[in-house]
Short mmCIF file of C-alpha atoms and ligand atoms in Angstrom, two decimals:
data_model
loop_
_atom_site.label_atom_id
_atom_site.label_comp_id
_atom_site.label_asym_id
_atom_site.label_seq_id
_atom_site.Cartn_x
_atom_site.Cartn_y
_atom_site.Cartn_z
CA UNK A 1 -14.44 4.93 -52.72
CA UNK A 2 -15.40 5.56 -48.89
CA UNK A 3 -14.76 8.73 -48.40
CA UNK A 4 -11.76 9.73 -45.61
CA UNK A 5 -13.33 10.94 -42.47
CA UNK A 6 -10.88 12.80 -40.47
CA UNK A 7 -11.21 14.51 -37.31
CA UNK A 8 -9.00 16.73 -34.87
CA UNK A 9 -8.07 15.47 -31.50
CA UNK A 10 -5.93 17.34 -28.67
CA UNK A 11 -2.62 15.16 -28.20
CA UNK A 12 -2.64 16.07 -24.37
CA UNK A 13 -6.01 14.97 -23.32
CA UNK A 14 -7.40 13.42 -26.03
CA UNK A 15 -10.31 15.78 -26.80
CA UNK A 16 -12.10 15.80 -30.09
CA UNK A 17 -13.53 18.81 -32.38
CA UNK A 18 -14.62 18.77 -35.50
CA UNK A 19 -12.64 21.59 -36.54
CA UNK A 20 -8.76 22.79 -36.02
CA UNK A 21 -8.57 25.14 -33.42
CA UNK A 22 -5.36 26.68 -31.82
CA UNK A 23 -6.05 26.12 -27.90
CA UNK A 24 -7.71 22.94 -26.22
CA UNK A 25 -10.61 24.16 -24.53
CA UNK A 26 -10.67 21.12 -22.50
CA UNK A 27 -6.91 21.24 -20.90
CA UNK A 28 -6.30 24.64 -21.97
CA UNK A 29 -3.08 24.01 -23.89
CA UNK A 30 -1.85 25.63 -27.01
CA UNK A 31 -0.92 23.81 -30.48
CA UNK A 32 -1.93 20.29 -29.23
CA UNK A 33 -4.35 19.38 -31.64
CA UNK A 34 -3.88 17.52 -34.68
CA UNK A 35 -5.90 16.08 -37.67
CA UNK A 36 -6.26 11.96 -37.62
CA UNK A 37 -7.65 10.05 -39.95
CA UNK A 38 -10.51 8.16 -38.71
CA UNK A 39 -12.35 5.28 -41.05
CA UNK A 40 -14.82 3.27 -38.81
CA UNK A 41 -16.22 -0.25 -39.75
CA UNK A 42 -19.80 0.71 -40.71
CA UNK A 43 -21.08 -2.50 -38.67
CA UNK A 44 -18.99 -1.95 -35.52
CA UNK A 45 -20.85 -0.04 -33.70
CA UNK A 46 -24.63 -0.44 -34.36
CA UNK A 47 -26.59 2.56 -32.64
CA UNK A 48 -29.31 0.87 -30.48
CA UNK A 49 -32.17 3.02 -30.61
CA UNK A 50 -35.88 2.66 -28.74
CA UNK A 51 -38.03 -0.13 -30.54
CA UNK A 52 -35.73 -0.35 -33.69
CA UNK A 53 -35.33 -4.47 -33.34
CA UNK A 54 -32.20 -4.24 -30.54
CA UNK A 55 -32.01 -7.93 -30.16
CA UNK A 56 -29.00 -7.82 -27.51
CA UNK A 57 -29.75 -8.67 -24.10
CA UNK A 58 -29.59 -5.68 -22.01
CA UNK A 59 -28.74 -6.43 -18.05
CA UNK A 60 -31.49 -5.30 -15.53
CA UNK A 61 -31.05 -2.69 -12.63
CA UNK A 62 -30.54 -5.28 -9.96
CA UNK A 63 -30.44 -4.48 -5.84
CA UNK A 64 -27.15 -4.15 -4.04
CA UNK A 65 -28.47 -7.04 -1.88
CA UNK A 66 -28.84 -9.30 -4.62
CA UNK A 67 -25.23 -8.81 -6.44
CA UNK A 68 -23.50 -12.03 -4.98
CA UNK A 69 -19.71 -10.82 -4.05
CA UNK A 70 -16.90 -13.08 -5.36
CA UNK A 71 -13.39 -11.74 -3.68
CA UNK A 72 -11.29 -10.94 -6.71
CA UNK A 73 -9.02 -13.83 -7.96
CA UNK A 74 -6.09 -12.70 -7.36
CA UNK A 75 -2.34 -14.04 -9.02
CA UNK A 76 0.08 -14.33 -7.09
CA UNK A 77 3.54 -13.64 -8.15
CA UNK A 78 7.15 -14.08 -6.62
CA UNK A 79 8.22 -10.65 -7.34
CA UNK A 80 7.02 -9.17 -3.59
CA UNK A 81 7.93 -5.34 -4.47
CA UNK A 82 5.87 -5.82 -7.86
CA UNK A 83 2.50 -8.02 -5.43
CA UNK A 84 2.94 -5.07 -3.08
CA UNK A 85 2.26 -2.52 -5.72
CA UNK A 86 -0.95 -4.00 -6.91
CA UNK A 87 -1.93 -4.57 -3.98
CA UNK A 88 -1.89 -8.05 -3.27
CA UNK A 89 -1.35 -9.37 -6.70
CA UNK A 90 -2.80 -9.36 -10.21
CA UNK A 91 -6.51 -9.29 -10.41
CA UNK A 92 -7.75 -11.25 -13.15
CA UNK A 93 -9.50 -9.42 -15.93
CA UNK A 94 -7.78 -6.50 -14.93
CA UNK A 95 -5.44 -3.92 -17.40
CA UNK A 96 -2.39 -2.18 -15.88
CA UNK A 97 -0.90 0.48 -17.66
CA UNK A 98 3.44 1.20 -17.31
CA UNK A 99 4.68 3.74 -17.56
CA UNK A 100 8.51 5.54 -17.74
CA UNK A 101 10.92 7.06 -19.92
CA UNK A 102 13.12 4.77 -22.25
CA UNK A 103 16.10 2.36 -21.01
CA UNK A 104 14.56 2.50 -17.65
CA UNK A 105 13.65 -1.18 -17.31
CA UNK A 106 10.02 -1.62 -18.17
CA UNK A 107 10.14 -4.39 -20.97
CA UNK A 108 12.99 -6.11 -18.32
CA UNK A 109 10.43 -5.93 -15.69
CA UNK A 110 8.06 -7.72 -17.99
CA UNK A 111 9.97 -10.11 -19.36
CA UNK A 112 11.46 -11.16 -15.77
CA UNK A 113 7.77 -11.68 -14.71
CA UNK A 114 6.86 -13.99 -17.69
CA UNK A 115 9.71 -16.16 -17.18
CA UNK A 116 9.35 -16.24 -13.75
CA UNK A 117 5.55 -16.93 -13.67
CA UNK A 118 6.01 -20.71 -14.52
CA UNK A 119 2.81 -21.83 -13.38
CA UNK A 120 0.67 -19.59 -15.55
CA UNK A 121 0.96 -19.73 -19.72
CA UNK A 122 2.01 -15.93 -20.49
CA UNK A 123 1.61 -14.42 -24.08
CA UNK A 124 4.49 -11.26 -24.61
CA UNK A 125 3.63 -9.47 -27.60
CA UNK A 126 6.84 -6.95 -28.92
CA UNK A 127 6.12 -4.58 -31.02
CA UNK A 128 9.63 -3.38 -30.38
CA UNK A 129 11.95 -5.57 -30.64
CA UNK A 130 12.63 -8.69 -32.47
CA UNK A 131 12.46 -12.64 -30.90
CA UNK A 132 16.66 -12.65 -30.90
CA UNK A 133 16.58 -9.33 -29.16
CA UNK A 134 14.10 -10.73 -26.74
CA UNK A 135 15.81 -14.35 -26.32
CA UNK A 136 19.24 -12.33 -25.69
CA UNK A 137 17.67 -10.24 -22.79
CA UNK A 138 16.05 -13.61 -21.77
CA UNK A 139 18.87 -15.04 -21.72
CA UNK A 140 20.70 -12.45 -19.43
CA UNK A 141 17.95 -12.75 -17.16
CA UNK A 142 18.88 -16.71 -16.30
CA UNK A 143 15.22 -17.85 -16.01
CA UNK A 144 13.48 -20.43 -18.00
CA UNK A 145 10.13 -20.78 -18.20
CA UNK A 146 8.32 -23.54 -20.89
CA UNK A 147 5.15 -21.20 -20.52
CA UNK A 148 6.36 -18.02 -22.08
CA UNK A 149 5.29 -17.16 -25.08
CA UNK A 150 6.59 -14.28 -27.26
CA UNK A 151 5.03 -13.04 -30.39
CA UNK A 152 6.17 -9.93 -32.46
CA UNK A 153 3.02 -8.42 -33.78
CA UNK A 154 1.80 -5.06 -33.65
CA UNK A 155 -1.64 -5.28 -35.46
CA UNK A 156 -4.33 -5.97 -32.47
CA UNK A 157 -6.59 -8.00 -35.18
CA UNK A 158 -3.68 -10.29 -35.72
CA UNK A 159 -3.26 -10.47 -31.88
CA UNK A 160 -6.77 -11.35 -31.19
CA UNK A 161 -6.46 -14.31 -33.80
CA UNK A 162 -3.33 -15.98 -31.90
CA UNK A 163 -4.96 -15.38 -28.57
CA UNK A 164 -7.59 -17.63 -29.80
CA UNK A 165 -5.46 -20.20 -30.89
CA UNK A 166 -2.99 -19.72 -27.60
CA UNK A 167 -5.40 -18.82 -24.66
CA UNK A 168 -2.44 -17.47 -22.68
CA UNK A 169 -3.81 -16.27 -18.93
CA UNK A 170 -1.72 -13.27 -18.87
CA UNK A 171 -1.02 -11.04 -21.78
CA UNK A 172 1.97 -8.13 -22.05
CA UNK A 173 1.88 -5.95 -24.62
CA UNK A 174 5.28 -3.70 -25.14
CA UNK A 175 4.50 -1.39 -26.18
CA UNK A 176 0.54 0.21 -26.73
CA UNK A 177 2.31 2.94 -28.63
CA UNK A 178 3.55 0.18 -31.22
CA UNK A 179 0.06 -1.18 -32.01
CA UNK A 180 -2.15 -0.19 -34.73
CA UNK A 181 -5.68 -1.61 -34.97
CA UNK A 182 -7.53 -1.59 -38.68
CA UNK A 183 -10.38 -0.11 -37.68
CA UNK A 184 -8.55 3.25 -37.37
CA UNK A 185 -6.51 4.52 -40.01
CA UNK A 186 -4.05 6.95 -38.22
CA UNK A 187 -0.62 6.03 -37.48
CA UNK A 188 0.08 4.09 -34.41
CA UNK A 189 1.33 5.81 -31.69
CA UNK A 190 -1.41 8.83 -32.55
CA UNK A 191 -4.26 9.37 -29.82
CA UNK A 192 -6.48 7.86 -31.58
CA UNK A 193 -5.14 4.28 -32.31
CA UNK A 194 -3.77 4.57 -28.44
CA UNK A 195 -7.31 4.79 -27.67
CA UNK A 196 -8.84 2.28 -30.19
CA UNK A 197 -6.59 -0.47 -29.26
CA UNK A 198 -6.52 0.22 -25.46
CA UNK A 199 -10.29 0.18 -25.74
CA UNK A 200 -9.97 -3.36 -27.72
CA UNK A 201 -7.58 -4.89 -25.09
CA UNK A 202 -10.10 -3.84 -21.79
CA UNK A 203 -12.80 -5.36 -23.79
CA UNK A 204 -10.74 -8.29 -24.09
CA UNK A 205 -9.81 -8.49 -20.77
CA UNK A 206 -12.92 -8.22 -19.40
CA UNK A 207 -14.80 -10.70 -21.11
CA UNK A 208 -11.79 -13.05 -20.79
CA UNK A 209 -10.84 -12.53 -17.38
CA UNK A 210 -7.71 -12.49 -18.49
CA UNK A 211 -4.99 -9.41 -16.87
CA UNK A 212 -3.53 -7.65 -19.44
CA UNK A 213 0.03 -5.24 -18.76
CA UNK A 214 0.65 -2.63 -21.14
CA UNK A 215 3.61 -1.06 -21.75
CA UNK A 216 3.32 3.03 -22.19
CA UNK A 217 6.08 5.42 -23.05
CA UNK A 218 6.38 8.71 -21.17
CA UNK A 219 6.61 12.28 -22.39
CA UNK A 220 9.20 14.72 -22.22
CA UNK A 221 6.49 16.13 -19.40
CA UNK A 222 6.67 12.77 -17.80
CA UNK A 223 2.99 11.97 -18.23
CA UNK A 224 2.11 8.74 -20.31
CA UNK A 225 2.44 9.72 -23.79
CA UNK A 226 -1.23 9.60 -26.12
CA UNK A 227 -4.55 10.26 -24.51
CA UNK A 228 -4.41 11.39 -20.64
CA UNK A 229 -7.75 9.42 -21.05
CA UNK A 230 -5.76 6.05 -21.49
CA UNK A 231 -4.76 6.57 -17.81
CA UNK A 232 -8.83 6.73 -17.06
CA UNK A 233 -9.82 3.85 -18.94
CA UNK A 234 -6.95 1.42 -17.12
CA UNK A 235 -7.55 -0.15 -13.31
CA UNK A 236 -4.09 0.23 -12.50
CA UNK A 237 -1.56 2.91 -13.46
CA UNK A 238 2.38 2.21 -12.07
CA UNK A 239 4.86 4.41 -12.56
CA UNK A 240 8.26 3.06 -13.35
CA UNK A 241 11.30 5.96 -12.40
CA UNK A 242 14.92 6.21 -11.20
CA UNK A 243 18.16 7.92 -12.51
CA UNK A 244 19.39 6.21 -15.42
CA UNK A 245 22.78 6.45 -13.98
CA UNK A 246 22.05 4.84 -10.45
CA UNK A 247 21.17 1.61 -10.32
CA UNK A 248 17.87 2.11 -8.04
CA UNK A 249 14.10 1.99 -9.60
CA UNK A 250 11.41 2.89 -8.24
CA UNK A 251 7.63 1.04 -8.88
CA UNK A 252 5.06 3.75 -8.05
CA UNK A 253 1.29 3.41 -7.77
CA UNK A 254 -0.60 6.16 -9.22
CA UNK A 255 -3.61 4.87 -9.41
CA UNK A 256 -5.65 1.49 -8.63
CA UNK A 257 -9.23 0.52 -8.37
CA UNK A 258 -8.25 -2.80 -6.76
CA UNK A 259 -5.52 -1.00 -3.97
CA UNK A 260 -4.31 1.80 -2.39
CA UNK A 261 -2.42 4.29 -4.62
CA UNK A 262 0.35 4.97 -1.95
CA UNK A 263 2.17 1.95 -2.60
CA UNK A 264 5.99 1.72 -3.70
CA UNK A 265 8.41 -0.90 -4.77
CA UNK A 266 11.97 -0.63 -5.02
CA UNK A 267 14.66 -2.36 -7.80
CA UNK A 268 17.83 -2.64 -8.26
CA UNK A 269 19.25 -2.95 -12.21
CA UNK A 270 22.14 -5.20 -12.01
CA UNK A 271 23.47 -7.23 -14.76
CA UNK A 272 21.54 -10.06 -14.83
CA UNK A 273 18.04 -8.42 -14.76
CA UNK A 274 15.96 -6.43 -12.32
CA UNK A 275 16.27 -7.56 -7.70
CA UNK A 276 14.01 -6.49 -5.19
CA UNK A 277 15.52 -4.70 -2.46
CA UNK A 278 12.84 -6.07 0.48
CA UNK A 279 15.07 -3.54 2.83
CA UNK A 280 15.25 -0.04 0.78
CA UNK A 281 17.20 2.05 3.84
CA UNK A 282 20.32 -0.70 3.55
CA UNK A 283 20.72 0.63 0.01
CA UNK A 284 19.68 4.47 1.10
CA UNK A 285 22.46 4.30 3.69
CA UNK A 286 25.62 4.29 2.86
CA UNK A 287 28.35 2.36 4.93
CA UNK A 288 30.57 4.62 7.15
CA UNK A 289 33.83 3.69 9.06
CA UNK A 290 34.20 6.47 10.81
CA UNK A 291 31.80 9.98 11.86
CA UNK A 292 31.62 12.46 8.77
CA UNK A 293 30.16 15.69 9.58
CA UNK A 294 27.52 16.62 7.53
CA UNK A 295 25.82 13.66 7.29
CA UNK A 296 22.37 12.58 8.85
CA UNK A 297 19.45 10.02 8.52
CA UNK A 298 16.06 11.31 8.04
CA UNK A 299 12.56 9.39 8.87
CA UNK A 300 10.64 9.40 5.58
CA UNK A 301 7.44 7.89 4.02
CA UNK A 302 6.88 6.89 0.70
CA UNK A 303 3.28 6.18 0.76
CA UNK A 304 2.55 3.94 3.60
CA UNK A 305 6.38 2.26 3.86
CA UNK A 306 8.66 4.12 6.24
CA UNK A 307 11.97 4.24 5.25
CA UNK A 308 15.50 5.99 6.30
CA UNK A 309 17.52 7.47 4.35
CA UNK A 310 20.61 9.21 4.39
CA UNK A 311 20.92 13.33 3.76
CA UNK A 312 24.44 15.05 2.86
CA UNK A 313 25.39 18.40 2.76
CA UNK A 314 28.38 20.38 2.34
CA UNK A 315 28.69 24.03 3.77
CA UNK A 316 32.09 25.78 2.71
CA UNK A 317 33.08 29.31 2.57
CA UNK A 318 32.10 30.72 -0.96
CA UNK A 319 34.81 31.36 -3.21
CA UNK A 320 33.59 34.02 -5.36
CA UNK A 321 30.95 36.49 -5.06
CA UNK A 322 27.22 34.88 -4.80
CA UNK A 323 27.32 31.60 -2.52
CA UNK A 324 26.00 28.61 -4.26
CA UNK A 325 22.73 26.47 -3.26
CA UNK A 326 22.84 23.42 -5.61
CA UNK A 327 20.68 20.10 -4.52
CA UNK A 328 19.69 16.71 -5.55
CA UNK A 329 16.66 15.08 -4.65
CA UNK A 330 15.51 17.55 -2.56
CA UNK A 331 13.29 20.73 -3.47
CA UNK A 332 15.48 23.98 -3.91
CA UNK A 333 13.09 26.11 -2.41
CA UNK A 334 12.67 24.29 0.86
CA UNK A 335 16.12 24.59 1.31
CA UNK A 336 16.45 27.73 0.83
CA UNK A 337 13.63 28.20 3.53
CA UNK A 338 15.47 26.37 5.62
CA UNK A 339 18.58 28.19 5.34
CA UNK A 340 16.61 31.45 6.07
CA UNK A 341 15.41 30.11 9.15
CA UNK A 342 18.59 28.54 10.16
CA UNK A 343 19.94 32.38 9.66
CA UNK A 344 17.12 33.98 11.47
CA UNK A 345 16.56 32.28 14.22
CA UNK A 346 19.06 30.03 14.98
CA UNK A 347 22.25 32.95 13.95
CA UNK A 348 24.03 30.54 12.05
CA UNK A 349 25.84 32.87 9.12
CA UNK A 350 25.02 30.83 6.33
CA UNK A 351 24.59 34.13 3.91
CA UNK A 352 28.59 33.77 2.65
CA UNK A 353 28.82 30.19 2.20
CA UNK A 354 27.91 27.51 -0.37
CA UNK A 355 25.71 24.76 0.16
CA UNK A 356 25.50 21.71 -1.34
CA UNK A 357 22.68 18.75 -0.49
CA UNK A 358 22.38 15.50 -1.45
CA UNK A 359 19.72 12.66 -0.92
CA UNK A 360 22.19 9.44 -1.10
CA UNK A 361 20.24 6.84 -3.46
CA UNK A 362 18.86 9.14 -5.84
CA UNK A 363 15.79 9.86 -4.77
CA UNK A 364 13.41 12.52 -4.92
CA UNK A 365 11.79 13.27 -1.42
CA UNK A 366 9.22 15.80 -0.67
CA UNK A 367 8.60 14.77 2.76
CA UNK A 368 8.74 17.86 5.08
CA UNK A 369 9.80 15.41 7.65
CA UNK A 370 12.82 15.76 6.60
CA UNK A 371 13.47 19.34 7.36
CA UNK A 372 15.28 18.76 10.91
CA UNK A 373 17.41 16.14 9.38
CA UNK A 374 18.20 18.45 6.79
CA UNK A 375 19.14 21.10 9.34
CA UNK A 376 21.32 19.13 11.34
CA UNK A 377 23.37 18.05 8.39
CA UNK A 378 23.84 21.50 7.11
CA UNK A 379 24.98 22.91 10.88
CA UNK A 380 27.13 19.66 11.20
CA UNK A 381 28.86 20.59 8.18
CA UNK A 382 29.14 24.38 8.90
CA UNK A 383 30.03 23.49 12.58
CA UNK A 384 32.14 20.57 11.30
CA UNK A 385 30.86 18.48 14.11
CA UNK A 386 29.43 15.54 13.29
CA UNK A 387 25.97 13.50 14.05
CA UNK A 388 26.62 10.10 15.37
CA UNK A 389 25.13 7.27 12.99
CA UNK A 390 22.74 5.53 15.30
CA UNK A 391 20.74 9.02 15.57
CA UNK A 392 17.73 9.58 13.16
CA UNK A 393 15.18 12.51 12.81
CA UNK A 394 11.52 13.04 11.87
CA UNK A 395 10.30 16.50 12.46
CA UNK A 396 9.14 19.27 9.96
CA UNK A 397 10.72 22.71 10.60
CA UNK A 398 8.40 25.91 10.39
CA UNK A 399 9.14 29.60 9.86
CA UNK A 400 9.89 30.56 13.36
CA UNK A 401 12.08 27.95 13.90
CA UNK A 402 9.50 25.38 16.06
CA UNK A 403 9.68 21.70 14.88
CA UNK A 404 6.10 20.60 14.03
CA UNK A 405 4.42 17.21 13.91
CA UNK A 406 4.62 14.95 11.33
CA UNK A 407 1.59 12.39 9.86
CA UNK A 408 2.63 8.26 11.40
CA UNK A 409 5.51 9.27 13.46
CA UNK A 410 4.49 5.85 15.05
CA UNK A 411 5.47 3.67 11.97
CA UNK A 412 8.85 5.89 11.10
CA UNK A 413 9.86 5.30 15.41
CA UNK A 414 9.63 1.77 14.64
CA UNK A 415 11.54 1.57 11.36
CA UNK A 416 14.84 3.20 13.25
CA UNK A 417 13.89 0.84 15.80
CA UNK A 418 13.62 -1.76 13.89
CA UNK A 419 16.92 -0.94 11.60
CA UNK A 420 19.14 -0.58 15.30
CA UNK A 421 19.63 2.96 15.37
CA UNK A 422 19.42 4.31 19.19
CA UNK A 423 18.27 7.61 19.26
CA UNK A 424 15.26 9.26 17.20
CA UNK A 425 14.40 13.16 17.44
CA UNK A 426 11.20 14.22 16.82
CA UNK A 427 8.62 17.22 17.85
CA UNK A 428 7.35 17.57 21.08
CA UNK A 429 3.27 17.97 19.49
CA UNK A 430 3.75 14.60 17.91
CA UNK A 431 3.64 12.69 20.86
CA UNK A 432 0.88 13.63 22.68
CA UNK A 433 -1.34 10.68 21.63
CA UNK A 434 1.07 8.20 20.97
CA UNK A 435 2.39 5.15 23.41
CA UNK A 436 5.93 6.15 24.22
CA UNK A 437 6.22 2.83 26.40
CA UNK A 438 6.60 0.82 23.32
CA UNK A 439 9.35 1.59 22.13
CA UNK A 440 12.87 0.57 22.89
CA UNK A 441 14.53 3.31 21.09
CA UNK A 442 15.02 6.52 22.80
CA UNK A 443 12.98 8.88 21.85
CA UNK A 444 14.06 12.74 22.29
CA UNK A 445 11.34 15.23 21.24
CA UNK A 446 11.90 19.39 21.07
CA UNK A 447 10.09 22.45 20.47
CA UNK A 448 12.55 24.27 19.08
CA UNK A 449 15.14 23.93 16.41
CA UNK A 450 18.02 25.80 18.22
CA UNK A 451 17.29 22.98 21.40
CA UNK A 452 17.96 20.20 18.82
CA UNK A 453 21.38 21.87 18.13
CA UNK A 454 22.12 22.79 21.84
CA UNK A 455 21.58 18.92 22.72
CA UNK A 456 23.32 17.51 19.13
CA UNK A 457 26.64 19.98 19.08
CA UNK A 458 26.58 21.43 22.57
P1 LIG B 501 14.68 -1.98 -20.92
O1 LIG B 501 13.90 -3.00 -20.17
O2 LIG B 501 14.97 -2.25 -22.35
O3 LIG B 501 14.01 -0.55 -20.80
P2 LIG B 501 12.64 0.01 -21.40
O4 LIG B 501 11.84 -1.14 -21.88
O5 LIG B 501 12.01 0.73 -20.23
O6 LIG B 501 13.00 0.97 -22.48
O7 LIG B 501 16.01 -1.82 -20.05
C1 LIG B 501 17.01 -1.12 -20.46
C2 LIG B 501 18.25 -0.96 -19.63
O8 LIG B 501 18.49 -1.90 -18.63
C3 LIG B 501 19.34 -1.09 -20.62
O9 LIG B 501 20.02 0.15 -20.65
C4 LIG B 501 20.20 -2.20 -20.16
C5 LIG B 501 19.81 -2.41 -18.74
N1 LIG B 501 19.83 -3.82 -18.33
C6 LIG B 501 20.66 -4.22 -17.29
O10 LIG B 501 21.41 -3.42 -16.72
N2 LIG B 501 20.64 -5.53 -16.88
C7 LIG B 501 19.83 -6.45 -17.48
O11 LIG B 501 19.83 -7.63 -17.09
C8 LIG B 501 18.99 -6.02 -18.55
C9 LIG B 501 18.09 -7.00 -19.26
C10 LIG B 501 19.01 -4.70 -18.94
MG1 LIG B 502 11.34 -1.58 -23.86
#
């Protein structure tokens, strides 16, 4: 009998030691590792050694100059938000890893892409759910595609052997957590089948030129579960988040070798499947019939897209002892910051009342861009005066109360521009090399916080 070769690997970052030890060394982190059985194929991996009859053809050191450049084939899909994320499409041969927590819409996203990918033959391999379950989401969907395949296999050997049969040009896998490969003999889902079969599937898609998605569940930390090296090996990482109550999602780039990383696509769940919202700030601003204090629109980038969205707060007299400072979407800290300096320097007395702020749309921003909008909502709400709706701001507040430049001021100006609003407030040292001529929109740009207020409430 073979005897069982085990060996212990960290469950955070996928380091291996050939003893138990109670910190990673590598990531620092306590109780992570765990024994895995490992039994290797004895003729998988042959070790090629100097002059011992290597018979494979190795490739030669060739010059730059002589490497003939073929611009990467790209696929083309109809989902924009989803092209826009990967910058431009799907490169062939390529793997792209996503990731997010349960329920949040990442085997919906998949499937919708499959069925709506008509031209291309698509292979869907579940390792999660059955074909009925599958069928019935299809189903909900509304799109029919004769070029979808769906398969519900979780052993990669078994995979490989219908992809021969099949040759589908685009292959999902939901989810890599769910497959187990034989050459490994640890559970699936354990770091090292994660990286076993991930490493099976790149070779795959490399010598096949075919793209391969793969589905990943997140950890309680919110980074892809199994080996952080399964984010290294991958082209393309996207991040798939949103509150499960709110119907938003977000598509996040964290990482791509074939596009910029500061891309962003936006979803909306809705009953019948997964729509791109091509204009994010009509769904981040809500509708208003009449002037509410408390409310403003702040200037904001996600990545390179500009986008407005709408900022609430509530400032009432605190009921009992210690004022509350509750927020969603926004960082607790920087508000209360922000309060200080609205205290110090501005007078307001904020000390015995509670706030309350609220990014409409769910989001989480950490753009300190937002700081004057921020502001303005809270002393519209103490003040009970409130902003009119076609005003926007983009300026970040500092610690003596001056409003400081923010990074493309030019490309937020235009979104308010572009989106009708009438008035944008900015900081007086972001304009100095920018063309104020071509712009419609007014443009009103301070040095100081209080000025903003003197000009907004009088
Ligand atoms: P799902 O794609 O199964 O999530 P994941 O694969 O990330 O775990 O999506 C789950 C949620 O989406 C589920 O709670 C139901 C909801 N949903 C809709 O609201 N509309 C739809 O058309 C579909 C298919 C799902
Ligand atoms: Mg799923």
């Amino acid at each position: 009998m073979a005897k069982v070769k085990t060996a212990f690997f960290c469950q955070n970052c996928g380091n291996q030691y050939a003893k138990w030890q109670g910190k990673c060394s590598a990531c620092n982190e306590w109780n992570t590792i765990v024994e895995e059985v490992i039994v290797k194929e004895s003729n998988t991996k042959s070790d090629w050694r100097p002059g011992n009859g290597n018979t494979r053809q190795s490739p030669k050191p060739k010059k730059l100059q002589e490497i003939d450049f073929q611009k990467e084939d790209r696929i083309v899909t109809s989902d924009k938000e989803l092209n826009r994320v990967l910058g431009g499409g799907i490169v062939s041969g390529s793997l792209i890893l996503i990731g997010g927590e349960p329920g949040i819409g990442k085997s919906t996203l998949m499937l919708q892409l499959a069925l709506r990918l008509t031209g291309k033959k698509v292979l869907y391999v579940s390792g999660e759910e059955s074909d009925q379950q599958i069928k019935m989401r299809a189903q909900r969907l509304g799109f029919e595609s004769d070029n979808c395949f769906i398969l519900t296999e979780t052993s990669t050997q078994s995979i490989f052997q219908q992809i021969e049969s099949l040759h589908p040009e685009i292959l999902i896998i939901d989810s890599i957590q769910t497959l187990h490969t034989a050459h490994v003999e640890s559970a699936a889902g354990s770091v090292s089948q994660v990286r076993e079969t991930a490493a099976e599937l790149i070779k795959y898609a490399k010598e096949s030129g075919t793209p391969v998605f793969l589905i990943g569940h997140i950890t309680k930390e919110g980074s892809i579960a199994g080996p952080k090296i399964l984010e290294h090996m991958v082209d393309t990482v996207l991040q798939f988040e949103g509150d499960r109550h709110l119907a938003y999602r977000i598509l996040r780039t964290t990482k791509n070798r074939f596009g910029s990383t500061s891309e962003l696509g936006i979803y909306e769940m809705q009953g019948s499947g997964l729509r791109e919202v091509s204009n994010p700030s009509e769904i981040l601003i809500s509708q208003r019939e009449h002037d509410l204090s408390g409310v403003t629109i702040g200037a904001t980038m996600e990545g390179n897209r500009p986008l407005l969205i709408e900022i609430q707060a509530l400032v009432s007299p605190a009921a009992y002892g210690t004022p509350q400072r509750s927020t969603t979407g926004f960082d607790a800290k920087r508000l209360n910051m922000l309060l200080a300096v609205l205290e110090k320097r501005g007078n307001f007395r904020l000390g015995t009342q509670d706030v309350f702020l609220n990014i409409a749309g769910g989001l989480k921003v950490e753009d300190p861009a937002l700081d004057l909008a921020v502001c303005a909502a809270i002393i519209s709400s103490l003040e009970e005066i409130p902003v009119s709706d076609k005003i926007c701001f983009a300026a970040e507040v500092g610690l003596g109360g001056e409003l400081r430049a923010v990074n493309k001021v030019d490309h937020r100006i235009s979104e308010a521009e572009k989106l009708g609003f009438e008035e944008i407030h900015i900081s007086k040292f972001g304009k100095k090399n920018m063309n104020m001529e071509q712009h419609q929109i007014r443009i009103k740009s301070f040095g100081k916080l209080i000025d903003v207020f003197s000009d907004l409430f009088g």
